[in-house]
Short mmCIF file of C-alpha atoms in Angstrom, two decimals:
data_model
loop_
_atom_site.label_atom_id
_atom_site.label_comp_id
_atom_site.label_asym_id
_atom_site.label_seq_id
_atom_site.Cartn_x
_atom_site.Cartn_y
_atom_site.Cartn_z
CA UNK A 1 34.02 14.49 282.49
CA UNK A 2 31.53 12.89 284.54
CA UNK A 3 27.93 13.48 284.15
CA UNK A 4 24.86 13.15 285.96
CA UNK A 5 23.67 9.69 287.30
CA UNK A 6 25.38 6.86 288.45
CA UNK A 7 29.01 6.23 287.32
CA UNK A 8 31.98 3.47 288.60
CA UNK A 9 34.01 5.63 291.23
CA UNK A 10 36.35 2.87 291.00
CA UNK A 11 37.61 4.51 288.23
CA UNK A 12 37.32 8.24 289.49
CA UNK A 13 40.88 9.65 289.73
CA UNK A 14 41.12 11.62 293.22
CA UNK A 15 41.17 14.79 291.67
CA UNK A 16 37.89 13.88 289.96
CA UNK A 17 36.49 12.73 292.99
CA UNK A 18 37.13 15.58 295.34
CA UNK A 19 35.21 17.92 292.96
CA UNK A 20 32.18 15.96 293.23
CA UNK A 21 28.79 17.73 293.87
CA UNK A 22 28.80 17.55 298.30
CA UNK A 23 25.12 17.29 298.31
CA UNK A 24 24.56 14.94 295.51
CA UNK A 25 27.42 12.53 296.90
CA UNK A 26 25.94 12.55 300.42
CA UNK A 27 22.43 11.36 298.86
CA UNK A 28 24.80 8.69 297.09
CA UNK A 29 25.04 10.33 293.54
CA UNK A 30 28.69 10.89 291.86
CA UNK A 31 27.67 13.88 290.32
CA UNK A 32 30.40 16.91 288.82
CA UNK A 33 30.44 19.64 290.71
CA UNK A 34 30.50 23.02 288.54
CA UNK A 35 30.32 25.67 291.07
CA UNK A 36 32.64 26.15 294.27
CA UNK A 37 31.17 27.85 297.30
CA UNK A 38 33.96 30.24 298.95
CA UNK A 39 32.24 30.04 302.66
CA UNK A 40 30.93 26.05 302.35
CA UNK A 41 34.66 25.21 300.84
CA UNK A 42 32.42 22.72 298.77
CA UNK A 43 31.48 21.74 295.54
CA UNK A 44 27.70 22.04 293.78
CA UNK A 45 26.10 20.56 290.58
CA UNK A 46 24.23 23.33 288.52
CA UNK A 47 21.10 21.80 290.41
CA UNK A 48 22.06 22.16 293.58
CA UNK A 49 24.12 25.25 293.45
CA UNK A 50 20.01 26.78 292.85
CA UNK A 51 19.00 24.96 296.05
CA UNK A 52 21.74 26.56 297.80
CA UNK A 53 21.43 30.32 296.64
CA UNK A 54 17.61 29.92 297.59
CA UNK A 55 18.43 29.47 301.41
CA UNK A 56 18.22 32.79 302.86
CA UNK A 57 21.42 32.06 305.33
CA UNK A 58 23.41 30.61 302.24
CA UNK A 59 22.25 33.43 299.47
CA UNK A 60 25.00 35.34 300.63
CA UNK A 61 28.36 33.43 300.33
CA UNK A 62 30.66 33.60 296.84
CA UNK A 63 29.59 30.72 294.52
CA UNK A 64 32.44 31.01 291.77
CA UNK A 65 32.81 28.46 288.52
CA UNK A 66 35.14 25.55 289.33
CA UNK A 67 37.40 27.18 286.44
CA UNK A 68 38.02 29.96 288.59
CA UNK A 69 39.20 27.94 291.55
CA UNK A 70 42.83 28.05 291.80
CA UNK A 71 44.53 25.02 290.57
CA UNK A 72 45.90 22.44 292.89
CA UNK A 73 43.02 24.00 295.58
CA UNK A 74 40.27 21.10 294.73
CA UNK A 75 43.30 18.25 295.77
CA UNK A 76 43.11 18.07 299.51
CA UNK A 77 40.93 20.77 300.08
CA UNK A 78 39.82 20.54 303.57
CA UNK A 79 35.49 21.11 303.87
CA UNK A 80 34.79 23.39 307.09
CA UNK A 81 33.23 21.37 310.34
CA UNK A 82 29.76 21.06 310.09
CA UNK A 83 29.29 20.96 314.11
CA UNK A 84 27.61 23.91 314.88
CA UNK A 85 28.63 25.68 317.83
CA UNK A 86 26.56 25.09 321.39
CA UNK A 87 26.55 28.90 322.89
CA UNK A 88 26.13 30.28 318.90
CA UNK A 89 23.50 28.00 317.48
CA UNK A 90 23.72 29.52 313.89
CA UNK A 91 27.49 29.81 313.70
CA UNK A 92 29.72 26.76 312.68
CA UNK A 93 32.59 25.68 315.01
CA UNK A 94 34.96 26.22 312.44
CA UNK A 95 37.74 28.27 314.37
CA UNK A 96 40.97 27.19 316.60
CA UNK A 97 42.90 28.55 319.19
CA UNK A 98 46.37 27.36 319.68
CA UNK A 99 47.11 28.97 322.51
CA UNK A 100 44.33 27.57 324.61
CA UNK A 101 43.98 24.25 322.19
CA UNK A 102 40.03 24.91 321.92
CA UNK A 103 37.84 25.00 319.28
CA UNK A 104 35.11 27.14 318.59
CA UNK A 105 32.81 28.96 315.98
CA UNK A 106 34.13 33.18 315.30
CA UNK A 107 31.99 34.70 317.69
CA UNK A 108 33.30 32.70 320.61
CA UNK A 109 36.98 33.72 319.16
CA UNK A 110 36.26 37.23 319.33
CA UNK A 111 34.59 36.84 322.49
CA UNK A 112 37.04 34.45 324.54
CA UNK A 113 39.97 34.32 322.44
CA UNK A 114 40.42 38.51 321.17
CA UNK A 115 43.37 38.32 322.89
CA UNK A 116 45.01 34.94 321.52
CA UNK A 117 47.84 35.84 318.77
CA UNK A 118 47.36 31.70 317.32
CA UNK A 119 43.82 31.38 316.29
CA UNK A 120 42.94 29.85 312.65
CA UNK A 121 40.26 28.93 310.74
CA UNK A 122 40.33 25.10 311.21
CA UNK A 123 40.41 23.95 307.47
CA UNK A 124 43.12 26.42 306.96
CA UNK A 125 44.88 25.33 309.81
CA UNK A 126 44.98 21.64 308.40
CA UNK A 127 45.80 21.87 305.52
CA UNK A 128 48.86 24.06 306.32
CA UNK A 129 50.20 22.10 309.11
CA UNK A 130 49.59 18.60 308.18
CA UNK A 131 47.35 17.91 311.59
CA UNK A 132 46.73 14.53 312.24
CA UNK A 133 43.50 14.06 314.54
CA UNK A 134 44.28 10.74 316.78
CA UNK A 135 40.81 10.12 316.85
CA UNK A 136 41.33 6.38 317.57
CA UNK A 137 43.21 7.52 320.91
CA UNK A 138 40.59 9.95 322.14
CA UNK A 139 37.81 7.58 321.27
CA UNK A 140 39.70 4.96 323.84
CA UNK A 141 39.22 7.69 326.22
CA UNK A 142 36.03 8.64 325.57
CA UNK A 143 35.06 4.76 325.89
CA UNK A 144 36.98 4.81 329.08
CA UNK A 145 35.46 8.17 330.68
CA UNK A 146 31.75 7.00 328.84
CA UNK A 147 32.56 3.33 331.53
CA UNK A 148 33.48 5.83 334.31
CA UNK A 149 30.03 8.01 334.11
CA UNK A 150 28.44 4.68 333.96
CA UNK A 151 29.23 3.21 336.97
CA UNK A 152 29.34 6.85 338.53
CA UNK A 153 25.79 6.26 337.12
CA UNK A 154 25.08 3.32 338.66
CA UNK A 155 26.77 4.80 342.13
CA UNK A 156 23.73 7.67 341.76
CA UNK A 157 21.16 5.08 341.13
CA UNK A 158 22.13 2.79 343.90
CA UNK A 159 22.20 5.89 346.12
CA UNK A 160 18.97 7.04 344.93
CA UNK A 161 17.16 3.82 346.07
CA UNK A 162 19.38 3.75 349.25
CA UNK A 163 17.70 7.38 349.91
CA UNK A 164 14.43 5.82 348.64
CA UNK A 165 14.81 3.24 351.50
CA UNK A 166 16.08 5.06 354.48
CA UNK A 167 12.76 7.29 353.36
CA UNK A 168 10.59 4.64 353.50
CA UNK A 169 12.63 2.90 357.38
CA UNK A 170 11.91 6.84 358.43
CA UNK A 171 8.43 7.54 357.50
CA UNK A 172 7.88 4.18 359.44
CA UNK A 173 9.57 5.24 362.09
CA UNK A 174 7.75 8.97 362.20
CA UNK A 175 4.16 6.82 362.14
CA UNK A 176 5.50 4.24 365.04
CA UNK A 177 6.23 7.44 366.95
CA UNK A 178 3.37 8.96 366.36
CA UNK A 179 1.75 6.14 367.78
CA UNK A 180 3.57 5.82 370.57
CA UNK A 181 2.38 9.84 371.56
CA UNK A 182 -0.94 8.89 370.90
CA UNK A 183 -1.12 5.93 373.24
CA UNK A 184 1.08 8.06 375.52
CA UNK A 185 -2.17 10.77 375.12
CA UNK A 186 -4.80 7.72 375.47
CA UNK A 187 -2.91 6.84 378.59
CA UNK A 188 -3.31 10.49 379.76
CA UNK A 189 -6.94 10.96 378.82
CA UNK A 190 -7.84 7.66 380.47
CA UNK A 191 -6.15 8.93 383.78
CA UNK A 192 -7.77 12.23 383.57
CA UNK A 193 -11.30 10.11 382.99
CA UNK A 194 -10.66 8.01 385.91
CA UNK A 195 -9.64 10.67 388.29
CA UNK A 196 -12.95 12.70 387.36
CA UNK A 197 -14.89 9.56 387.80
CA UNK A 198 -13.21 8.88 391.37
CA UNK A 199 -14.00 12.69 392.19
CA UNK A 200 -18.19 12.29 391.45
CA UNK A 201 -18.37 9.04 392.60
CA UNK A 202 -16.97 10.66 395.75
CA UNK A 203 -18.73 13.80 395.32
CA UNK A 204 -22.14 11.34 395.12
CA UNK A 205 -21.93 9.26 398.00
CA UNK A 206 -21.36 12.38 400.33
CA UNK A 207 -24.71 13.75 398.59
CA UNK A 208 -26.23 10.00 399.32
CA UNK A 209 -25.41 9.99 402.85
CA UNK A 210 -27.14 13.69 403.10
CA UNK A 211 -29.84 12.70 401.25
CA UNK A 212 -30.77 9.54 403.49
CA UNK A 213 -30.38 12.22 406.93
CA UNK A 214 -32.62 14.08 405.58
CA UNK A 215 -34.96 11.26 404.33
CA UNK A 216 -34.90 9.93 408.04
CA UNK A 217 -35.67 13.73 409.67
CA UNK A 218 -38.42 13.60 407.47
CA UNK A 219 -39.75 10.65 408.67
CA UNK A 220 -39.42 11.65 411.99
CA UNK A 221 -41.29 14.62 411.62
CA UNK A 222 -44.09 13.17 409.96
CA UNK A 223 -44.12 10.51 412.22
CA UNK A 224 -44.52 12.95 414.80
CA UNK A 225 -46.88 14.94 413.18
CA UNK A 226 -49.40 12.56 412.45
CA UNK A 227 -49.32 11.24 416.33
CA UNK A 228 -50.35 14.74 417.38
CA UNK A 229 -53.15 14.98 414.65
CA UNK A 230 -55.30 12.33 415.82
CA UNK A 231 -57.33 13.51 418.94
CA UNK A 232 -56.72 11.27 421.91
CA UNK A 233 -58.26 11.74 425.20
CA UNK A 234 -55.22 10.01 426.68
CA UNK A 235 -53.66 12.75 428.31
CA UNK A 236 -50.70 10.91 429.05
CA UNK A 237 -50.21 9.74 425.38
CA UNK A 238 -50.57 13.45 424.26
CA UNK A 239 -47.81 14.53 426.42
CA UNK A 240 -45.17 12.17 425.16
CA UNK A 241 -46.20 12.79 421.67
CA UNK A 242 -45.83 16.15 422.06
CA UNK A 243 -42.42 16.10 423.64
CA UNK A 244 -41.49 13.57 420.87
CA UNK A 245 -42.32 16.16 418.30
CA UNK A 246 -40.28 19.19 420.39
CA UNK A 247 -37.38 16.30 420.10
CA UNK A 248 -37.84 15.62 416.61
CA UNK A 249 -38.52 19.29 415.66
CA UNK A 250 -35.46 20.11 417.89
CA UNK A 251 -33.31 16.87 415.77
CA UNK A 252 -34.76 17.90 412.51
CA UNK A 253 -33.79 22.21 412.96
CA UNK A 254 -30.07 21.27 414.54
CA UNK A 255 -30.09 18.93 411.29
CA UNK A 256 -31.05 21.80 408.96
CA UNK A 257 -28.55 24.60 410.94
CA UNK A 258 -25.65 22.27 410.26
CA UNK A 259 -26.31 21.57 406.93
CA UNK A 260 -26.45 25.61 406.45
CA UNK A 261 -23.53 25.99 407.85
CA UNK A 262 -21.81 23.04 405.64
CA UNK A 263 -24.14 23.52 402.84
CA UNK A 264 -21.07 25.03 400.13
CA UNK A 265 -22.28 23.34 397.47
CA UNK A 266 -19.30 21.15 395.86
CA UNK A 267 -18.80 21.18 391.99
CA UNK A 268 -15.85 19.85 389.99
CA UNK A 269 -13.93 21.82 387.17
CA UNK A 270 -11.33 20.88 384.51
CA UNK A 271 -8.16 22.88 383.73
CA UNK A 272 -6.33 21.39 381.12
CA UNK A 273 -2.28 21.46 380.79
CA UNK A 274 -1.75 24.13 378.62
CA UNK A 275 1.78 23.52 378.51
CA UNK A 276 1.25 20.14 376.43
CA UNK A 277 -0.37 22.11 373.27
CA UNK A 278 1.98 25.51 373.66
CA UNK A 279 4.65 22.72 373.60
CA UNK A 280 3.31 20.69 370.55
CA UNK A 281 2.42 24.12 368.64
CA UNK A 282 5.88 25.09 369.35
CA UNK A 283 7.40 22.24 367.54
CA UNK A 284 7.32 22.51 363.28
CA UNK A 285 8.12 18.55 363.40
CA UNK A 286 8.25 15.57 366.25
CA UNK A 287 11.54 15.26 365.54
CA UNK A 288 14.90 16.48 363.99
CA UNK A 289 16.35 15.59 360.46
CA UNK A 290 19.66 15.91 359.69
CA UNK A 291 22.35 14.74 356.67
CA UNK A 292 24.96 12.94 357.54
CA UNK A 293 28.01 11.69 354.87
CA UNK A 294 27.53 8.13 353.87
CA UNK A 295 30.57 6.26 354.72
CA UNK A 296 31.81 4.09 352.21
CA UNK A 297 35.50 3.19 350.61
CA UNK A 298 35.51 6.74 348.98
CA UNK A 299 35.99 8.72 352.09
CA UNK A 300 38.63 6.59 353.54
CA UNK A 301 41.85 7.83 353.88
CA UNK A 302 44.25 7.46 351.43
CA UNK A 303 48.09 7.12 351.34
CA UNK A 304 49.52 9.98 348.85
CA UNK A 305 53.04 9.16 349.41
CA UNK A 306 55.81 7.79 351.77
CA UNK A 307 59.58 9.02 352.19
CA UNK A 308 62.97 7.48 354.61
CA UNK A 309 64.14 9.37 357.36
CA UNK A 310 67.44 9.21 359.35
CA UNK A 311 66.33 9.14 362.99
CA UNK A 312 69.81 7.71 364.32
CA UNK A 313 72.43 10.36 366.36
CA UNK A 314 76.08 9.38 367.04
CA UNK A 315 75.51 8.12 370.46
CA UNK A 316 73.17 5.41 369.24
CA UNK A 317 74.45 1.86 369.41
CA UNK A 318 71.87 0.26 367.16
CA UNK A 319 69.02 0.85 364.44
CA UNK A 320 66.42 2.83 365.52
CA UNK A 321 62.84 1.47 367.06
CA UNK A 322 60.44 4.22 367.22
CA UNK A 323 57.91 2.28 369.40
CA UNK A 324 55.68 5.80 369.89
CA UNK A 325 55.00 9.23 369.38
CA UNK A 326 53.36 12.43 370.54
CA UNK A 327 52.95 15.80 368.77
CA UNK A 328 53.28 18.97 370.87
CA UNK A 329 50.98 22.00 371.18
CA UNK A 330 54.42 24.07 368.68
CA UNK A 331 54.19 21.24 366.60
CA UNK A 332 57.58 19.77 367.86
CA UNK A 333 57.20 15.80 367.49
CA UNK A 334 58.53 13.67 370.47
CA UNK A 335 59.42 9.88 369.18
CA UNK A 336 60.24 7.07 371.81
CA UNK A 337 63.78 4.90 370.37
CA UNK A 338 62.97 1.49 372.10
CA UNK A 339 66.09 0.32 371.13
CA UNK A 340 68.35 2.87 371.81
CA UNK A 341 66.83 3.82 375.29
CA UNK A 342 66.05 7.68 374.01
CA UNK A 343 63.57 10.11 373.73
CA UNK A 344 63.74 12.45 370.20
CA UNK A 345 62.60 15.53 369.35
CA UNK A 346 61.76 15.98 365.64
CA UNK A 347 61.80 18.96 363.76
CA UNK A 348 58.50 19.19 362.36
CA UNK A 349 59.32 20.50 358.92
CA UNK A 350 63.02 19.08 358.17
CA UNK A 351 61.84 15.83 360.20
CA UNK A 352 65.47 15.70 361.40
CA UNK A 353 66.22 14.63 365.03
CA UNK A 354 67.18 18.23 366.48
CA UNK A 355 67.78 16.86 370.14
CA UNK A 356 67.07 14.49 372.70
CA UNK A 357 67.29 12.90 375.98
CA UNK A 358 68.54 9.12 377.49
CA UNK A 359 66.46 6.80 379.24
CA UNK A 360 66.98 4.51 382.25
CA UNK A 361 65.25 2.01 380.36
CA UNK A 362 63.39 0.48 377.42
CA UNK A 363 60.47 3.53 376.55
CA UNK A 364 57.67 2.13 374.95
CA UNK A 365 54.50 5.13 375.06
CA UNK A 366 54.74 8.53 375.37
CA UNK A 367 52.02 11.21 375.68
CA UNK A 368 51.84 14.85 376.03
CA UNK A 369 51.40 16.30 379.57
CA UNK A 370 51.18 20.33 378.96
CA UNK A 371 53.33 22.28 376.19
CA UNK A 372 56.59 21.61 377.75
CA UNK A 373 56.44 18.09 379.10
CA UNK A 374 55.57 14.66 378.44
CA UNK A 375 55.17 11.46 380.28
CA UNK A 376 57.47 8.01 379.05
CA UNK A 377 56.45 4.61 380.49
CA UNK A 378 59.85 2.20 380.96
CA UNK A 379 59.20 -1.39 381.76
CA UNK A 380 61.04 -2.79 385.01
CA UNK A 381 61.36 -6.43 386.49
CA UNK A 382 58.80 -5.81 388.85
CA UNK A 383 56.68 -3.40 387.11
CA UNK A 384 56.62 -0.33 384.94
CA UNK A 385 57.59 3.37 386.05
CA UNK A 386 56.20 6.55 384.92
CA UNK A 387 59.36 8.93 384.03
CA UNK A 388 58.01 13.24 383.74
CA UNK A 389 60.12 14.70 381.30
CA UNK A 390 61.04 18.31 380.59
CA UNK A 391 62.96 19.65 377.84
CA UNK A 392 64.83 22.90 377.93
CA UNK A 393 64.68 23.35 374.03
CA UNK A 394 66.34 27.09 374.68
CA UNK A 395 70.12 26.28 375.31
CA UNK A 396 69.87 22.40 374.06
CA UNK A 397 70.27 21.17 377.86
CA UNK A 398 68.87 18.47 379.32
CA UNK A 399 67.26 17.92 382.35
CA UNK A 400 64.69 15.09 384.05
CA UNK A 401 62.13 16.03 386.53
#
């Protein structure tokens, strides 16, 4: 009997060995184990056999004395999975379902799998069928599917800094607009400026020009005025100053009536375009952004298959040489035979030849007209021909328009 400490497990028989204490050997001691736990399906030392009945979630399960173990049940005993399930955190995944070929702990089995007549407890389930886990096989394909998500990996990272990019070319782009409306705007501003400016400076010289009238009517008139304020004894002189004031006073009131009658006074006002900020508050952004599928070797199409099909009828002389081909609005498809000088119809399912029509010449394209005819071009010697075609599908004839 072993004991406690370190011993030689070269020299451990296997039956010794498997009733080692779990917990000891784990911490790499070969210690006996004394007890047997029914729900662990392990062994414990008298030591640790304490530590486990203290754990609340273990104090429950049937500890029995290794004597009272069945004999021949310590050889190949099979421990339960210590994986603990990912939906039942405090349950073990320590169930299996045949029927589905899942594992799982016993609440997903009586949640999922109620109805499943093949489910076993997975040590069990070993044991009695001699299961062999090809663990070398699926860890080939885990290392092959671990390579795939890496370059899928990659694929997301490279397409993270392409999207990084293109943000970067765009937000560029959304400033060089930007710019572009606000020089646009400048441009605006700067012809609204100058057309005000033209307006006063227009407005202004008009006042200038009145302004200088007047200036020289009041000269005149106190020109005239102070000739008839001096007393002269020159009776003569007095005379034609006075009728050079009546003139002036007659220039100066004339002056004054027309500029009453002209006299609406001139001002300048602003109305802005409206329309240019109801348009701009209209708009959430100054432009449109939309996704668009990045083509790349992925989204090509791809060949899923190819199959032989017997295109020849009994009046054709040599191998077929479909040079062209049209699909109808039924779904009827209408082959050009170069070789053979014909024109096919096609069944669309069967893709047997179901009739067709001769040629004058050598067809080489055909395309759909309407539902019930297509055009053929032939080349000739001294040129090509256009030949109408109409098919009466109904009684098998044929017939050329």
């Amino acid at each position: 009997m072993a004991t406690g400490g370190q011993i030689d497990t070269d020299i451990l028989s296997d039956e010794i060995f498997d009733v080692l204490c779990s917990i000891c050997r784990n911490e790499g001691r070969n210690t006996e184990g004394e007890k047997y736990c029914v729900d662990c399906h392990d062994y414990f030392c008298v030591s640790c056999v304490k530590v486990h009945s203290k754990v609340p979630v273990l104090a429950g399960h049937k500890v029995l004395d290794k004597s009272q173990v069945k004999s021949g049940t310590s050889i190949g005993l099979q421990r339960a999975p210590a994986e603990r399930c990912d939906r039942h955190s405090h349950k073990h995944i320590d169930m299996y379902c045949k029927n589905h070929d899942n594992v799982g702990c016993s609440t997903c089995m009586a949640v999922d799998h109620r109805l499943c007549k093949d489910t076993f407890y997975i040590p069990e389930f070993i044991q009695n069928n001699t299961y062999q886990v090809e663990s070398r096989d699926i860890q080939t394909k885990l290392k092959e599917i671990g390579k795939t998500l890496e370059k899928q990996a990659d694929r997301f990272k490279q397409d993270k800094q392409r999207l990084l990019k293109r943000k970067a070319e765009i937000l560029a782009f959304i400033r060089k607009f930007r710019q572009e409306i606000n020089d646009h705007l400048d441009k605006l501003e700067k012809s609204s400026i100058n057309e005000i400016e033209s307006k006063v400076k227009c407005l202004e010289d008009k006042i200038d020009d009145s302004l200088k009238q007047l200036q020289a009517n009041k000269s005149r008139i106190r020109s005239a005025y102070d000739k008839l304020a001096f007393t002269n004894t020159n009776h003569s002189e007095v005379f034609v100053n006075v009728k050079m004031g009546e003139d002036a006073a007659n220039v100066a009131n004339k002056y004054m009536e027309h500029v009453k009658i002209k006299s609406t006074v001139e001002d300048i006002e602003f109305q802005p375009d409206r329309t240019i900020l109801t348009q701009l508050e209209q708009k959430k952004t100054i432009g449109t952004l939309s996704e668009k599928p990045l083509q790349t070797a992925d989204n090509l199409f791809q060949i899923k298959g190819n199959q032989s099909y017997n295109l020849k009828v009994k009046s054709d002389n040599v191998s077929c040489n479909i040079r062209s081909a049209c699909c109808m609005e039924d779904g009827t498809i209408i082959l050009v035979d170069n070789n053979n000088n014909k024109l096919k119809r096609l069944h669309s399912y069967t893709y047997t030849v179901t009739d067709y029509c001769d040629l004058p010449g050598k067809p080489w394209q055909v395309c759909m007209i309407n539902n019930t005819q297509v055009a053929v071009t032939i080349p000739i010697k001294k040129g090509s021909s256009f030949h109408f075609s109409r098919k009466k599908y109904e009684n098998n004839k044929q017939a050329q328009n």
